[in-house]
XYZ file of C-alpha atoms in Angstrom:
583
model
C -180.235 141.095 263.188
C -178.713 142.302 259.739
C -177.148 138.713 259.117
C -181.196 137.344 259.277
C -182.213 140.088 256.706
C -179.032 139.927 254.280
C -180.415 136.079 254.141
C -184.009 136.913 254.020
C -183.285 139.138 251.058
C -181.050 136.346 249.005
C -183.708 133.650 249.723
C -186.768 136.336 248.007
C -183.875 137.176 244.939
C -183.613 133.435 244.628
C -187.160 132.438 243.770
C -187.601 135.566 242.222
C -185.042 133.955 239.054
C -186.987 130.329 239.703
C -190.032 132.067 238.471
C -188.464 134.068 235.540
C -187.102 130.790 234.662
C -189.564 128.547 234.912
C -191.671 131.293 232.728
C -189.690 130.880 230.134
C -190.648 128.871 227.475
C -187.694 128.460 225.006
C -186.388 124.666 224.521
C -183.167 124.971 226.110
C -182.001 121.340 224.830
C -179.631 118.550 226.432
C -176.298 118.372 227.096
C -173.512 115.977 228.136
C -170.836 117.165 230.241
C -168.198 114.865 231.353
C -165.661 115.604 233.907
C -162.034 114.090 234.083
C -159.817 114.122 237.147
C -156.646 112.358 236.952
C -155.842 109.673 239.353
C -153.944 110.316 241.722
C -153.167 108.027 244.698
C -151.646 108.737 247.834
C -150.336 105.710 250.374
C -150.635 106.463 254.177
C -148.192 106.172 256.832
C -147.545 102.840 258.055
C -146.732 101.980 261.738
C -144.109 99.180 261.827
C -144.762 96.992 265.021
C -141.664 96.460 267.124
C -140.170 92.891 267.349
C -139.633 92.584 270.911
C -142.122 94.708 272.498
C -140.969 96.372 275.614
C -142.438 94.421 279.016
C -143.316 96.586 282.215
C -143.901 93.591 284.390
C -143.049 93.288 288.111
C -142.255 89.539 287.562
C -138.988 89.965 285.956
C -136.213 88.791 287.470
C -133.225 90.670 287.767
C -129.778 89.058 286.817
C -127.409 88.640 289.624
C -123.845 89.588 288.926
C -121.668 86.041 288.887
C -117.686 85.947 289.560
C -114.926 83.938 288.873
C -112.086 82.660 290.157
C -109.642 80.234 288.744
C -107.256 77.569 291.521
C -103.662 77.197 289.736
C -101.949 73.862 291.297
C -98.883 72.739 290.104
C -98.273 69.225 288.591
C -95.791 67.089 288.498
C -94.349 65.730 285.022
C -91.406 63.907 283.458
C -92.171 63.691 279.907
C -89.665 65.667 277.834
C -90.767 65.800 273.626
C -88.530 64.894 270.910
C -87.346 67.120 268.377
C -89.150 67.295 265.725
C -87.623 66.048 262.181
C -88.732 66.554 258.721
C -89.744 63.883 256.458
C -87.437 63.060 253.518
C -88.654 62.897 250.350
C -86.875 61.162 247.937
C -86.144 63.511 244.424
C -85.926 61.797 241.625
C -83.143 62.749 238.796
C -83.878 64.272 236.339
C -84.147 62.800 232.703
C -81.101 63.288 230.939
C -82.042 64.993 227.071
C -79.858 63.880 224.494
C -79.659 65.833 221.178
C -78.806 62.957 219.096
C -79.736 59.057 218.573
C -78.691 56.221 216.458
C -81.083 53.291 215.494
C -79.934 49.959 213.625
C -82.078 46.937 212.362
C -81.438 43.642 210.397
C -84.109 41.336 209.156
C -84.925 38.372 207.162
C -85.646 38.948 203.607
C -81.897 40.711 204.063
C -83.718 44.014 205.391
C -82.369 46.748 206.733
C -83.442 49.839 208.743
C -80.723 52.904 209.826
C -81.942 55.759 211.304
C -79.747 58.901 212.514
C -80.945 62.235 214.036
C -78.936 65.261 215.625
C -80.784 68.426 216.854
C -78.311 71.224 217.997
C -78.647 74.690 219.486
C -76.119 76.843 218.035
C -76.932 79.484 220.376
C -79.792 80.924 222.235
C -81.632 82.029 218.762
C -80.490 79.240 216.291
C -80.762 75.317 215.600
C -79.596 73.152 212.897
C -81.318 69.546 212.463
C -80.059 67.074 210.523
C -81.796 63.440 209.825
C -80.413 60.296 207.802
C -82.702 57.585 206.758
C -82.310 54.150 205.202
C -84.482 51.463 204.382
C -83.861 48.562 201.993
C -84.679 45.186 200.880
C -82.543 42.382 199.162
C -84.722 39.506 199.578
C -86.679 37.567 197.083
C -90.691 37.050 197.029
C -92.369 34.106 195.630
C -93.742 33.724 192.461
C -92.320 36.349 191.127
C -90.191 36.116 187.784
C -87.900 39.456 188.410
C -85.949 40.749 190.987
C -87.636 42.758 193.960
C -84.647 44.526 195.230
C -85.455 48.223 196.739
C -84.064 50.972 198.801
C -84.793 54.314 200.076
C -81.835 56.658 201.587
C -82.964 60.458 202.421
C -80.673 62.871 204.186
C -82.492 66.238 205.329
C -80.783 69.388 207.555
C -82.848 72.120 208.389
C -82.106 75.370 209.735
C -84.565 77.957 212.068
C -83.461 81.414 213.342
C -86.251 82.815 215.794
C -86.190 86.468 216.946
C -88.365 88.760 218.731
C -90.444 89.753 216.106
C -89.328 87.306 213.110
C -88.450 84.011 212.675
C -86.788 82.321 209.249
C -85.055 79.137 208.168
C -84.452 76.995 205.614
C -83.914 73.613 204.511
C -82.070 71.121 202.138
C -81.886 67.692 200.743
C -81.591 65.292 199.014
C -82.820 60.891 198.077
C -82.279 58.438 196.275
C -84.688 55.435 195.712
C -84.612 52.395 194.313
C -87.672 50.167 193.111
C -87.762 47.127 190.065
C -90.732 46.656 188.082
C -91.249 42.789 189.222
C -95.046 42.381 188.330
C -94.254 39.774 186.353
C -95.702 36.001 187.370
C -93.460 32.873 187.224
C -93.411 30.963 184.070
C -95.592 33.932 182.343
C -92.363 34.504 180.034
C -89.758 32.577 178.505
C -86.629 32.223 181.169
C -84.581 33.721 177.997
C -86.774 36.515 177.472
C -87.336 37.499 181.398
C -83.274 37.281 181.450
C -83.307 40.411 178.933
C -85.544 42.793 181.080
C -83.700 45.220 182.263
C -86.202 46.195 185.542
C -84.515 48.442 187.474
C -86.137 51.944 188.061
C -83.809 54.929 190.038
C -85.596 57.771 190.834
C -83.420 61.023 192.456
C -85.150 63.834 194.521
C -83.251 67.025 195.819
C -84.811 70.040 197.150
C -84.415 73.019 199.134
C -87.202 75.921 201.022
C -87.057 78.299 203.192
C -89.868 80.618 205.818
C -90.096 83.247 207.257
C -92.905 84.388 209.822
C -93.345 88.091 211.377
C -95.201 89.250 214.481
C -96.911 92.585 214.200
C -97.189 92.712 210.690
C -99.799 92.822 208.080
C -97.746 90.431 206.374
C -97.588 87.231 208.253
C -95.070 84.254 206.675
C -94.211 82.989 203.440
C -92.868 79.320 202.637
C -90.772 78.792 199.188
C -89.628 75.351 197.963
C -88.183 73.789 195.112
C -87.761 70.452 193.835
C -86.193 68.955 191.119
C -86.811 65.382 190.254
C -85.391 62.674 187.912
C -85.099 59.067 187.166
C -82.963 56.854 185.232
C -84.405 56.624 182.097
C -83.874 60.618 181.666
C -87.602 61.841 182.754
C -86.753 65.102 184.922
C -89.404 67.529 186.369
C -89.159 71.045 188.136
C -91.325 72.003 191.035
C -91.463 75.656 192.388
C -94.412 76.648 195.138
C -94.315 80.516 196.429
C -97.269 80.718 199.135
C -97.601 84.123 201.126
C -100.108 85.338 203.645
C -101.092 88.405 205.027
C -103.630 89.057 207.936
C -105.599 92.771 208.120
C -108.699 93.571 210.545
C -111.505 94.120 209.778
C -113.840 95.778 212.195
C -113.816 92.797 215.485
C -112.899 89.919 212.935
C -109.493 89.538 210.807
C -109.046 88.910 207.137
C -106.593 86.916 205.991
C -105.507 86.358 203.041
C -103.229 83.428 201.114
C -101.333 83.723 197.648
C -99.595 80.735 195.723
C -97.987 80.507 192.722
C -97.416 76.929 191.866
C -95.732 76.015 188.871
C -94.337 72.391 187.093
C -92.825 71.479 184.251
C -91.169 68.306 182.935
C -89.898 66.110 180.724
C -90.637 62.243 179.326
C -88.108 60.875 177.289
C -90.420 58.212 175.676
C -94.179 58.260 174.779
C -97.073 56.606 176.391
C -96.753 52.610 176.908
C -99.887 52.236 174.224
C -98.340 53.761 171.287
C -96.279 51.479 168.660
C -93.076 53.342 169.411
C -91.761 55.247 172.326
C -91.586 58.270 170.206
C -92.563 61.492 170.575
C -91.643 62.049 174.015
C -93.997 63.601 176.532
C -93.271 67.676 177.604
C -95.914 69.336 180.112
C -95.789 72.610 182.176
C -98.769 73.720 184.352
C -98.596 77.410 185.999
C -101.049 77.923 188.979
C -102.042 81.696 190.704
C -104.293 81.853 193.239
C -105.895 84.092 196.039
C -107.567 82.553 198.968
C -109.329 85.728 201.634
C -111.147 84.345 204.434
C -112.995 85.769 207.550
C -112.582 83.385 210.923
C -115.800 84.379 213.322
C -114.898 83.300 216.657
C -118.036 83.363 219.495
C -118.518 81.106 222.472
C -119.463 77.647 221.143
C -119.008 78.979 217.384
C -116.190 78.872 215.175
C -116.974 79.958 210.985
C -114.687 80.100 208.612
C -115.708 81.825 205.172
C -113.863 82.225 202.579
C -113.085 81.533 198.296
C -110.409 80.232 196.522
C -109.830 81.831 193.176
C -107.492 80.383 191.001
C -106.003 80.705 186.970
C -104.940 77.487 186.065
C -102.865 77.801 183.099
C -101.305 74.682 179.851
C -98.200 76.591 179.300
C -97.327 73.763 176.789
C -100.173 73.866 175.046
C -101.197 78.087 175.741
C -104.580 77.249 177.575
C -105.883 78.533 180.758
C -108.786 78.142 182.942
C -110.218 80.379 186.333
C -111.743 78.651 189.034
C -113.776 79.555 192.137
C -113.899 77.192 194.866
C -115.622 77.567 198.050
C -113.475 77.496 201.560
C -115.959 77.251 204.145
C -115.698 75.572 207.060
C -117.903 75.585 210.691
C -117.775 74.030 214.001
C -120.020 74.477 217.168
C -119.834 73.019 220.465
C -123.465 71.265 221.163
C -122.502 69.657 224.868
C -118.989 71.377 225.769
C -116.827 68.556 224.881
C -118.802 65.438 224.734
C -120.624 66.787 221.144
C -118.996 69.299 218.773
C -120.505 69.414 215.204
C -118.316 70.503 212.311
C -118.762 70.541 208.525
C -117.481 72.432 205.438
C -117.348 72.647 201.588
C -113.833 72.900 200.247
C -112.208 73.102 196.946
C -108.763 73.288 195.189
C -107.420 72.691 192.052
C -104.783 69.960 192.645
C -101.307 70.395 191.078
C -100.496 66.664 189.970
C -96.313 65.819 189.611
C -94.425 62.862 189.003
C -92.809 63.360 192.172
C -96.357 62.776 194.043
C -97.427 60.155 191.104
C -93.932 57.988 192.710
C -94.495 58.343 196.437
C -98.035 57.253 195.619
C -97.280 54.293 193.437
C -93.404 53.808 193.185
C -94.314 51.337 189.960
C -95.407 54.114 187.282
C -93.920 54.141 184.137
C -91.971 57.511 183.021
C -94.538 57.802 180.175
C -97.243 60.281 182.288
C -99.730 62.560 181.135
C -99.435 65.159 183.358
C -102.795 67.315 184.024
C -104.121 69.395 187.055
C -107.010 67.964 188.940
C -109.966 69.556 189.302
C -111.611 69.165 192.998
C -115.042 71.023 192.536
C -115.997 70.541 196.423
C -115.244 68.436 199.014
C -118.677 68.951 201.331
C -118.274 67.081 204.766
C -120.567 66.907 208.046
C -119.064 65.189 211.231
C -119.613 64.983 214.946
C -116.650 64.603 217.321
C -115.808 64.753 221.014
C -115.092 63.017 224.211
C -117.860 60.422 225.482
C -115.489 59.918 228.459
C -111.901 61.962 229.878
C -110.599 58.837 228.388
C -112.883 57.861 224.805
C -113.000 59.878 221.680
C -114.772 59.725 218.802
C -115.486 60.932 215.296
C -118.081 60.723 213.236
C -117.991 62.315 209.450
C -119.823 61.816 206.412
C -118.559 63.377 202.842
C -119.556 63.845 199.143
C -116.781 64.771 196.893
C -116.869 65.930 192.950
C -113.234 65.858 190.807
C -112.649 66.143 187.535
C -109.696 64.585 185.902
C -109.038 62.686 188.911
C -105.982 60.755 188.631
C -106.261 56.684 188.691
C -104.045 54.231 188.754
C -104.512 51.593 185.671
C -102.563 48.931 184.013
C -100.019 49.899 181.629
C -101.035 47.377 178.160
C -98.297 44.821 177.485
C -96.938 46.180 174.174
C -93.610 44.052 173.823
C -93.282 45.637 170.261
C -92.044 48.702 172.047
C -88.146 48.820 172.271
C -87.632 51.486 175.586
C -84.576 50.999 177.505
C -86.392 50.014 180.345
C -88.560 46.895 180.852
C -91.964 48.537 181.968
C -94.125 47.526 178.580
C -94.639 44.115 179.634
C -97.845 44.669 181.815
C -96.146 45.136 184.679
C -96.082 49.428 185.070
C -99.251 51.653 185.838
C -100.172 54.509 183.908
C -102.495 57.406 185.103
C -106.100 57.275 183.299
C -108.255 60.652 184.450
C -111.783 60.713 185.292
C -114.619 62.607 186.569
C -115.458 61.003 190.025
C -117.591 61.819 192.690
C -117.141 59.800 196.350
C -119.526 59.291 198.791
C -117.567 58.508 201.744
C -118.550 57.508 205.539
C -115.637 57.758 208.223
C -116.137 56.746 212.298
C -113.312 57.117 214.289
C -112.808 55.953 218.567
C -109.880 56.514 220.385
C -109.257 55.098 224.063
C -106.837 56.299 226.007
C -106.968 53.303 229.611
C -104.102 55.235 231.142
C -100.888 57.520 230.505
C -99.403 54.407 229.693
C -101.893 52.107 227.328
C -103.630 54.018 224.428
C -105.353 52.549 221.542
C -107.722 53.412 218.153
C -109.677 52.553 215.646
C -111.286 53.802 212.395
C -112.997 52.862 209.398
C -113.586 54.091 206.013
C -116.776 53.703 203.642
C -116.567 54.514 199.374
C -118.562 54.643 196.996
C -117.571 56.033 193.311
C -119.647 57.278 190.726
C -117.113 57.769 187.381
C -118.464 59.658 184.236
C -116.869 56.875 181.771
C -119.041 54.244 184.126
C -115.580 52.347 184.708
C -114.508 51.171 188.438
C -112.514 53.476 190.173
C -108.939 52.065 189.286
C -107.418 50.561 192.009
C -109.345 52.079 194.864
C -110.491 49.967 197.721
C -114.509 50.309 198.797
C -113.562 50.101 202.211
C -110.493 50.307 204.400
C -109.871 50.339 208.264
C -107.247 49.789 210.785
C -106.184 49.856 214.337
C -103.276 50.789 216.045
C -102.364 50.374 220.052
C -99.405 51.704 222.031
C -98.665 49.973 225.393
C -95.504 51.335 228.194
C -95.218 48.586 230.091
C -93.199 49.767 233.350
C -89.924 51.824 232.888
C -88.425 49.369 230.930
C -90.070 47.585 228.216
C -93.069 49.213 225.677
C -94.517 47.808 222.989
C -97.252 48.271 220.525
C -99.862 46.604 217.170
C -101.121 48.174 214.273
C -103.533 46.330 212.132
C -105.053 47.325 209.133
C -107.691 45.888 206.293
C -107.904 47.211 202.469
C -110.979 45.712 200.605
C -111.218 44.911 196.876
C -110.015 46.741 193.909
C -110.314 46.600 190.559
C -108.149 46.531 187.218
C -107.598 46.030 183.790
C -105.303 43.947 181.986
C -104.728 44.872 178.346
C -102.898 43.245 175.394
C -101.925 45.858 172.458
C -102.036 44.544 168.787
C -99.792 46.562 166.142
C -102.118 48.414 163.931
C -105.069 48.565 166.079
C -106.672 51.570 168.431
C -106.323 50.936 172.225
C -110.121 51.055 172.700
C -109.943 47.878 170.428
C -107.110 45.955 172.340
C -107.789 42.994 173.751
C -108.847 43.537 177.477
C -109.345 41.450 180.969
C -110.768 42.644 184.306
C -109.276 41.721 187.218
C -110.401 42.080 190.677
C -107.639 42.430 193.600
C -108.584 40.491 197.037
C -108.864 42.407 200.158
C -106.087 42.046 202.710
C -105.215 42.146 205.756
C -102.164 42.605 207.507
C -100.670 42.447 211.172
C -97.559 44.248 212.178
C -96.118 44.541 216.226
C -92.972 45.889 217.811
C -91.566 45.534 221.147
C -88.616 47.202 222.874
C -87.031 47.274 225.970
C -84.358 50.231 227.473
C -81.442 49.002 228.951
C -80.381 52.135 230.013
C -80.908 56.201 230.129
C -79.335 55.974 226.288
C -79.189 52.394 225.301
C -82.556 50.303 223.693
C -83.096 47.442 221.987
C -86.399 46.602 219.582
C -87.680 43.570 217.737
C -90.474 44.558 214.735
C -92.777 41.654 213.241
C -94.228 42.741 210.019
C -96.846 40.681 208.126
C -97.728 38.549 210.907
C -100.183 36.441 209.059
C -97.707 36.107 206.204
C -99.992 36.847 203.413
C -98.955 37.037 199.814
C -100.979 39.627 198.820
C -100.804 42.005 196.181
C -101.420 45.899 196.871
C -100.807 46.263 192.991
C -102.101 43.530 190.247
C -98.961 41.364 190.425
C -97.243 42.912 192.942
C -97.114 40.910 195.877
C -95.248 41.799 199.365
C -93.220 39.901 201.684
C -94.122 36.868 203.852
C -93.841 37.613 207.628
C -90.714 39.458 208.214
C -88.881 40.003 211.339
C -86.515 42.742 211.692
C -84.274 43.472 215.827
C -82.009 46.230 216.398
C -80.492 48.914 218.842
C -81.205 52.366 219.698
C -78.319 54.742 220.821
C -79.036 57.956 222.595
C -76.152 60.949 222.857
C -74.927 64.139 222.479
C -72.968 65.861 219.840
C-alpha cells in the first residue's frame, strides 16, 4: 500500500517539472556531447577437445593375457674359429733431411754452374746459413768483335737467434762479377783498333744487415743494411737503409707505423760518355726520411688498408730538398668466397735509384751515371683474382702508373775522342736518360695445378707509355709473357719448361762530333726484335742424397739481342750432379 503511493506521488512530481519546463520559453541552444570509452577486449575461455575421446561401448573387446615359453635343444657342432690376426701395414721410412747439398754443372759455351748450401742448428735457439754461388761463361758468341767472357761468384752466411719474446740476426757478404762490354759488331772497327779496347768491367759488392723483431711491444722490428759497392775503373758508392716499425691500437683497429732513413752517396771517376773529355768526374748523395702510418680494417669479406707516405727527399750534393705525400691505400673484398676476390689500390714512393740496382738491372752501364731519385706519383691498380676450380687460378689486374724522372736505359753516343781507361765510349755502354712516364698496363694471370705432382702457369703483360719529351720508352718492351711448368714424374725422375716472349723495343744510336751540342749529334733509331726463348731441365735421383740434372737453355737457338748489340748464346746445354749431406 505505501510502495503504490510513494510511486503515485513521484509520477504527479514528474509531470509537474514537464510542465514548468515546457512553459518555459528561453532558447536553451544545442549541444554536442561525445562520449569516449576505451577499448577494451576480453577473450573467453576456450574448451580444447580431447584427441582420443573416451568410448563407453559394450563392443570392446578385452585383451587376453598371452604367455611365453621358449624350447632350448642342444646342437651338435664341430666348427672351431681361428684366431683372429691383425693386418700389417707396411710403414714407410721416413725421409732422411740433410742440412747441406752440393750441385755441379758443365756446359757448352765452357759454362759452368756450382752451387753450395749448409743450414745448421747450433742449438735449440740458433742457426747459421751459409750459401756459395757460381756462374760463369767462357765461350764465344757470333758476330761479335770483343770478348763475352762473364762470371758471377756470391758467398752469403746469415745468422737468426729466436727467443720467446725476440728474435735477431744478422747477415754478411760479399761478390764479385764479371761482365765485358762486347756490343760491338764484326768488321764495325778496324781489327787494330778493336785489339786496343780494353772491355773488361769488374764490379765488387759487400754488405752486411741485421733484424730484430719483438712480441708484445709497441715497437715491432727493425732491419739495417749496408752496402758498399765498386768497380774497376774506381766508381764506389755507399748504401745505408734504417727501416723501423711500431704497431699501437687504436680503439678495435691497430696503427702501425714505418720509418726509413735511406741514404746514398757515390763517386764517378770520369764524366758522362757525351762530354769531350772524361773530366769532371760525377759526385752525388741523396738522403731520404720518411713516415708511413696506416690503419688495416679487417671485417668478414673486407680487408682496407689506409694509409700516407710522407717523405723529405733531400740533394745533399747540391743542398736541395723536396717533401712528398704519397697515398698507401690498398682494398680487397671477397665477392664469391674464393672463386672472385676484388682488390685494388693507389700506391706511391719515392724510389732511391743506385748504381748497385742500375748493374743488376743492366750489367752493361757505363760508370758515368747521373744519379737522381725517382719520383712514383701513384701506382693505381684494380684486379680480380681467385680459384675458378680447387685446381685453376687466376688473376686479372689492370694499372695506370705516373713517375717522374723515371730511369731509362739509352745508348751511350760513340765519342772515340774520349781517352777513359775503359773501352765503353764506342757505342757499346748504356747510360740512364730520365723521364716523366705514365704506363697503362693490363696483366692476366692462370695457374693450373692437374695434381700434387704436375703444375703449370701462364701470364701476360700489356704497356703502353706516354713520356713528357714524346720519345719511346727506352728499351722497354710493349708486351711480355711467359710460361713455366713443373712435372714429378714418379719417385725418381722430375722435370720441368719455362718459356717466355719479350716484344719490341726501341733505341737510339748516336755519333758525337767535337765541338757540337748532343741535341745536334748525329742520331739513328733502332728498333730491337721481339724474342722468344725456350729453356727445360730434367733430373733424375739416384738415391736418398745423390741426383743428376741435364738443363737446355735457348732451345730455339736464337741470336737475339736483349740490348742493341748484345746478343746471347745459341742453344746451350749444361748436366751435372746434386749431392745431399750433413755437416
Amino acid at each position: 500500500m505505501h510502495k503504490h503511493i510513494k510511486l503515485s506521488i513521484f509520477a504527479i512530481l514528474g509531470f509537474l517539472q514537464i510542465g514548468l519546463a515546457q512553459d518555459d520559453k528561453k532558447d536553451l541552444g544545442t549541444e554536442t556531447v561525445t562520449v569516449v570509452k576505451a577499448y577494451s577486449p576480453t577473450i573467453s575461455d576456450a574448451f580444447k577437445v580431447k584427441s582420443v575421446p573416451t568410448l563407453n561401448d559394450s563392443i570392446v573387446l578385452q585383451k587376453k593375457p598371452i604367455n611365453y615359453s621358449i624350447f632350448s635343444v642342444p646342437v651338435a657342432s664341430t666348427f672351431t674359429p681361428s684366431k683372429g690376426k691383425a693386418s700389417g701395414v707396411e710403414k714407410l721410412p721416413p725421409e732422411k733431411i740433410y742440412n747441406s747439398y752440393a750441385s755441379i754443372g758443365l756446359g757448352n759455351y765452357n759454362n759452368a754452374l756450382a752451387d753450395f748450401y749448409t743450414s745448421s742448428a747450433l742449438n735449440r735457439d740458433e742457426r747459421l746459413d751459409i750459401s756459395l754461388n757460381h756462374h760463369s761463361s767462357r765461350g764465344e758468341i757470333d758476330g761479335t768483335a770483343l770478348d763475352n767472357v762473364f762470371y758471377n761468384t756470391k758467398l752469403d752466411a746469415n745468422y737468426t737467434k729466436r727467443d720467446r719474446d725476440i728474435s735477431w740476426g744478422g747477415n754478411i757478404g760479399a761478390q764479385h762479377q764479371l761482365y765485358n762490354w762486347y756490343g760491338i759488331p764484326n768488321g764495325y772497327y778496324t781489327e787494330e783498333l778493336v785489339n786496343g779496347i780494353e772491355e773488361k768491367q769488374n764490379y765488387f759488392n759487400a754488405f752486411a744487415g741485421g733484424f730484430v723483431e719483438l712480441e708484445d711491444s709497441f715497437f715491432k722490428s727493425a732491419s739495417l743494411l749496408y752496402r758498399r759497392f765498386w768497380d774497376a775503373t774506381k766508381s764506389g758508392e755507399n748504401r745505408a737503409v734504417l727501416k723501423p716499425a711500431f704497431e699501437f691500437p687504436l680503439g678495435d683497429e691497430l696503427l702501425t707505423l714505418k720509418a726509413k732513413v735511406d741514404y746514398v752517396g757515390g763517386k764517378f771517376k770520369n764524366g758522362q760518355v757525351r762530354n769531350e773529355s772524361n773530366l769532371p768526374g760525377i759526385d752525388y748523395s741523396h738522403l731520404q726520411v720518411g713516415i708511413n702510418p696506416n690503419i688495416n680494417i679487417l671485417g668478414d669479406d673486407l680487408s682496407l688498408n689506409l694509409g700516407v707516405n710522407l717523405v723529405y727527399g733531400m740533394d745533399l750534393e747540391n743542398s736541395e730538398g723536396n717533401f712528398y705525400i704519397y697515398p698507401t691505400i690498398t682494398a680487397s673484398y671477397r665477392l664469391l668466397d674464393e672463386v672472385a676476390i676484388a682488390y685494388g689500390g693507389v700506391e706511391g714512393e719515392l724510389k732511391q735509384n743506385s748504381f748497385y740496382g742500375f748493374v743488376e738491372e743492366n750489367p752493361y752501364v757505363s760508370p758515368t751515371l747521373d744519379m737522381q731519385p725517382t719520383d712514383q706519383q701513384y701506382d693505381a691498380y684494380i684486379g680480380l683474382k681467385g680459384q675458378l676450380l680447387p685446381n685453376l687460378s687466376y688473376n686479372l689486374k689492370g694499372s695506370y702508373m705516373a713517375e717522374n724522372r723515371k730511369p731509362l736505359f739509352l745508348l751511350n753516343p760513340e765519342n772515340t775522342s774520349r781517352t777513359d781507361e775503359k773501352g765503353y765510349y764506342y757505342g757499346n755502354s748504356f747510360q740512364v736518360f730520365y723521364d716523366d712516364v705514365k704506363t697503362l698496363g693490363i696483366f692476366g694471370e692462370l695457374n693450373v695445378d692437374v695434381n700434387r705432382n704436375f703444375s703449370l702457369g701462364v701470364n701476360a703483360q700489356v704497356y703502353d707509355y706516354d713520356t713528357e719529351t714524346d720519345n719511346p720508352a727506352w728499351n722497354l718492351p710493349g708486351l711480355t709473357a711467359s710460361m713455366f711448368m713443373d712435372y714429378q714424374i714418379g719417385e725418381k725422375w722430375f722435370m720441368g719448361a719455362n718459356l717466355f716472349y719479350v716484344g719490341e723495343r726501341d733505341d737510339l744510336y748516336t755519333v758525337a762530333s767535337p765541338g757540337t751540342l748532343p741535341e745536334d749529334f748525329a742520331m739513328t733509331s733502332v728498333t730491337l726484335d721481339s724474342y722468344f726463348d725456350a729453356n727445360a731441365h730434367i733430373g733424375y735421383r739416384i738415391n736418398g742424397q745423390l741426383s743428376v740434372f741435364a738443363k737446355a737453355n735457348n732451345i730455339a737457338n736464337q741470336n737475339y739481342m736483349r740490348w742493341n748489340n748484345y746478343r746471347v748464346q745459341g742453344f746451350q746445354v749444361l748436366a751435372g750432379a746434386t749431392y745431399k749431406f750433413d755437416l
